[in-house]
């Protein structure tokens, strides 16, 4: 069974940084695009960043220039480096893959940015 495990969340002051990790198992990681989503209380889950199997990245306008998505195929792990964090970045962050048309989600990691 495919498994995604996020880590690295926490409490940080505005302007600070965090790096999230998403460790994947039981997938051909190097051939799989990865996505990061977030969901704030009372809001819909939104796409934050994507990285293709070839390393092409894309970002939501709200995080462009502050967040960087990357991957280490040797470690089957994707990362989300988050800099210049703002209180509005507070959310549960999830990594995601789509396999044979089915969404696979991790359990999420809480990021809280204090003002």
PDB file of C-alpha atoms in Angstrom:
ATOM      1  CA  UNK A   1       0.000   0.000   0.000  1.00  0.00           C
ATOM      2  CA  UNK A   2       1.315   3.428  -0.974  1.00  0.00           C
ATOM      3  CA  UNK A   3       2.201   5.562   2.004  1.00  0.00           C
ATOM      4  CA  UNK A   4       3.053   9.253   2.311  1.00  0.00           C
ATOM      5  CA  UNK A   5       4.343  10.627   5.605  1.00  0.00           C
ATOM      6  CA  UNK A   6       4.764  14.357   6.159  1.00  0.00           C
ATOM      7  CA  UNK A   7       6.969  15.893   8.826  1.00  0.00           C
ATOM      8  CA  UNK A   8       8.597  19.182   9.705  1.00  0.00           C
ATOM      9  CA  UNK A   9       5.629  21.286  10.709  1.00  0.00           C
ATOM     10  CA  UNK A  10       5.557  23.411  13.821  1.00  0.00           C
ATOM     11  CA  UNK A  11       5.087  26.849  15.309  1.00  0.00           C
ATOM     12  CA  UNK A  12       7.132  29.688  13.869  1.00  0.00           C
ATOM     13  CA  UNK A  13       7.034  33.472  14.046  1.00  0.00           C
ATOM     14  CA  UNK A  14       6.138  35.524  11.025  1.00  0.00           C
ATOM     15  CA  UNK A  15       9.155  35.931   8.785  1.00  0.00           C
ATOM     16  CA  UNK A  16      10.570  32.582   9.831  1.00  0.00           C
ATOM     17  CA  UNK A  17      11.201  29.409   7.876  1.00  0.00           C
ATOM     18  CA  UNK A  18      10.269  25.758   7.970  1.00  0.00           C
ATOM     19  CA  UNK A  19      11.099  22.798   5.762  1.00  0.00           C
ATOM     20  CA  UNK A  20       8.493  20.109   5.307  1.00  0.00           C
ATOM     21  CA  UNK A  21       9.328  16.604   4.184  1.00  0.00           C
ATOM     22  CA  UNK A  22       7.166  13.976   2.531  1.00  0.00           C
ATOM     23  CA  UNK A  23       8.551  10.458   2.626  1.00  0.00           C
ATOM     24  CA  UNK A  24       6.955   8.097   0.120  1.00  0.00           C
ATOM     25  CA  UNK A  25       6.947   4.337   0.124  1.00  0.00           C
ATOM     26  CA  UNK A  26       5.734   1.608  -2.199  1.00  0.00           C
ATOM     27  CA  UNK A  27       5.688   3.817  -5.276  1.00  0.00           C
ATOM     28  CA  UNK A  28       8.078   4.366  -8.155  1.00  0.00           C
ATOM     29  CA  UNK A  29       8.967   7.717  -6.674  1.00  0.00           C
ATOM     30  CA  UNK A  30      11.348   8.878  -9.386  1.00  0.00           C
ATOM     31  CA  UNK A  31       8.569   8.506 -11.963  1.00  0.00           C
ATOM     32  CA  UNK A  32       5.883  10.230  -9.906  1.00  0.00           C
ATOM     33  CA  UNK A  33       4.911  13.877  -9.736  1.00  0.00           C
ATOM     34  CA  UNK A  34       4.415  15.204  -6.217  1.00  0.00           C
ATOM     35  CA  UNK A  35       2.101  17.915  -4.974  1.00  0.00           C
ATOM     36  CA  UNK A  36       1.792  19.925  -1.781  1.00  0.00           C
ATOM     37  CA  UNK A  37      -1.582  21.174  -0.592  1.00  0.00           C
ATOM     38  CA  UNK A  38      -2.690  23.043   2.476  1.00  0.00           C
ATOM     39  CA  UNK A  39      -5.949  23.487   4.306  1.00  0.00           C
ATOM     40  CA  UNK A  40      -6.645  26.268   6.744  1.00  0.00           C
ATOM     41  CA  UNK A  41      -9.526  26.068   9.250  1.00  0.00           C
ATOM     42  CA  UNK A  42     -12.830  26.707   7.542  1.00  0.00           C
ATOM     43  CA  UNK A  43     -11.276  26.833   4.085  1.00  0.00           C
ATOM     44  CA  UNK A  44     -10.983  24.463   1.164  1.00  0.00           C
ATOM     45  CA  UNK A  45      -7.824  22.536   0.545  1.00  0.00           C
ATOM     46  CA  UNK A  46      -5.641  24.446  -1.909  1.00  0.00           C
ATOM     47  CA  UNK A  47      -2.757  23.461  -4.124  1.00  0.00           C
ATOM     48  CA  UNK A  48       0.467  25.107  -3.032  1.00  0.00           C
ATOM     49  CA  UNK A  49       3.239  23.605  -5.154  1.00  0.00           C
ATOM     50  CA  UNK A  50       3.956  20.812  -7.586  1.00  0.00           C
ATOM     51  CA  UNK A  51       7.080  19.100  -8.810  1.00  0.00           C
ATOM     52  CA  UNK A  52       7.050  16.774 -11.769  1.00  0.00           C
ATOM     53  CA  UNK A  53       9.061  13.582 -12.066  1.00  0.00           C
ATOM     54  CA  UNK A  54      11.488  15.589 -14.163  1.00  0.00           C
ATOM     55  CA  UNK A  55      11.837  18.322 -11.564  1.00  0.00           C
ATOM     56  CA  UNK A  56       9.632  20.967 -13.170  1.00  0.00           C
ATOM     57  CA  UNK A  57       8.019  23.086 -10.469  1.00  0.00           C
ATOM     58  CA  UNK A  58       4.962  25.267 -10.199  1.00  0.00           C
ATOM     59  CA  UNK A  59       3.567  27.388  -7.379  1.00  0.00           C
ATOM     60  CA  UNK A  60       0.425  29.101  -6.244  1.00  0.00           C
ATOM     61  CA  UNK A  61       0.632  32.862  -6.606  1.00  0.00           C
ATOM     62  CA  UNK A  62       0.324  33.247  -2.840  1.00  0.00           C
ATOM     63  CA  UNK A  63       3.615  31.423  -2.201  1.00  0.00           C
ATOM     64  CA  UNK A  64       5.589  32.216  -5.340  1.00  0.00           C
ATOM     65  CA  UNK A  65       9.034  33.491  -4.418  1.00  0.00           C
ATOM     66  CA  UNK A  66       8.764  32.326  -0.797  1.00  0.00           C
ATOM     67  CA  UNK A  67       8.309  28.542  -1.074  1.00  0.00           C
ATOM     68  CA  UNK A  68      10.515  26.083  -2.912  1.00  0.00           C
ATOM     69  CA  UNK A  69       9.552  22.503  -3.720  1.00  0.00           C
ATOM     70  CA  UNK A  70      12.237  19.918  -4.365  1.00  0.00           C
ATOM     71  CA  UNK A  71      12.759  16.179  -4.408  1.00  0.00           C
ATOM     72  CA  UNK A  72      15.440  13.653  -3.607  1.00  0.00           C
ATOM     73  CA  UNK A  73      14.744  10.526  -5.605  1.00  0.00           C
ATOM     74  CA  UNK A  74      17.456   8.585  -3.777  1.00  0.00           C
ATOM     75  CA  UNK A  75      15.553   9.132  -0.533  1.00  0.00           C
ATOM     76  CA  UNK A  76      12.030   8.860  -1.980  1.00  0.00           C
ATOM     77  CA  UNK A  77      11.339  12.206  -0.357  1.00  0.00           C
ATOM     78  CA  UNK A  78       9.856  15.508  -1.459  1.00  0.00           C
ATOM     79  CA  UNK A  79      10.449  18.778   0.369  1.00  0.00           C
ATOM     80  CA  UNK A  80       8.753  22.114   0.746  1.00  0.00           C
ATOM     81  CA  UNK A  81      11.051  24.879   1.918  1.00  0.00           C
ATOM     82  CA  UNK A  82       8.952  27.728   3.271  1.00  0.00           C
ATOM     83  CA  UNK A  83      10.574  31.108   3.860  1.00  0.00           C
ATOM     84  CA  UNK A  84       9.213  34.496   4.871  1.00  0.00           C
ATOM     85  CA  UNK A  85       6.247  32.799   6.461  1.00  0.00           C
ATOM     86  CA  UNK A  86       3.091  34.797   7.101  1.00  0.00           C
ATOM     87  CA  UNK A  87       0.209  34.191   9.506  1.00  0.00           C
ATOM     88  CA  UNK A  88      -1.984  33.396   6.513  1.00  0.00           C
ATOM     89  CA  UNK A  89       0.270  30.413   5.755  1.00  0.00           C
ATOM     90  CA  UNK A  90      -1.117  28.745   8.869  1.00  0.00           C
ATOM     91  CA  UNK A  91      -2.684  25.450   7.781  1.00  0.00           C
ATOM     92  CA  UNK A  92      -2.307  21.716   7.730  1.00  0.00           C
ATOM     93  CA  UNK A  93       0.029  20.827   4.885  1.00  0.00           C
ATOM     94  CA  UNK A  94      -0.417  17.621   2.918  1.00  0.00           C
ATOM     95  CA  UNK A  95       1.584  15.919   0.237  1.00  0.00           C
ATOM     96  CA  UNK A  96      -0.238  14.149  -2.538  1.00  0.00           C
ATOM     97  CA  UNK A  97       0.266  11.890  -5.509  1.00  0.00           C
ATOM     98  CA  UNK A  98      -2.199  10.696  -8.098  1.00  0.00           C
ATOM     99  CA  UNK A  99      -1.873   7.040  -9.030  1.00  0.00           C
ATOM    100  CA  UNK A 100      -4.101   5.444 -11.641  1.00  0.00           C
ATOM    101  CA  UNK A 101      -6.522   8.311 -11.206  1.00  0.00           C
ATOM    102  CA  UNK A 102      -6.684   7.986  -7.442  1.00  0.00           C
ATOM    103  CA  UNK A 103      -5.529  10.625  -4.994  1.00  0.00           C
ATOM    104  CA  UNK A 104      -3.170   9.425  -2.282  1.00  0.00           C
ATOM    105  CA  UNK A 105      -2.735  11.705   0.737  1.00  0.00           C
ATOM    106  CA  UNK A 106      -0.449  11.837   3.698  1.00  0.00           C
ATOM    107  CA  UNK A 107      -1.733  12.495   7.206  1.00  0.00           C
ATOM    108  CA  UNK A 108      -0.695  16.139   7.102  1.00  0.00           C
ATOM    109  CA  UNK A 109       1.544  18.293   9.244  1.00  0.00           C
ATOM    110  CA  UNK A 110       0.424  21.419  11.077  1.00  0.00           C
ATOM    111  CA  UNK A 111       2.142  24.717  10.339  1.00  0.00           C
ATOM    112  CA  UNK A 112       1.285  27.644  12.594  1.00  0.00           C
ATOM    113  CA  UNK A 113       2.705  31.096  11.966  1.00  0.00           C
ATOM    114  CA  UNK A 114       2.324  33.611  14.772  1.00  0.00           C
ATOM    115  CA  UNK A 115       2.213  37.334  14.148  1.00  0.00           C
TER     116      UNK A 115
END
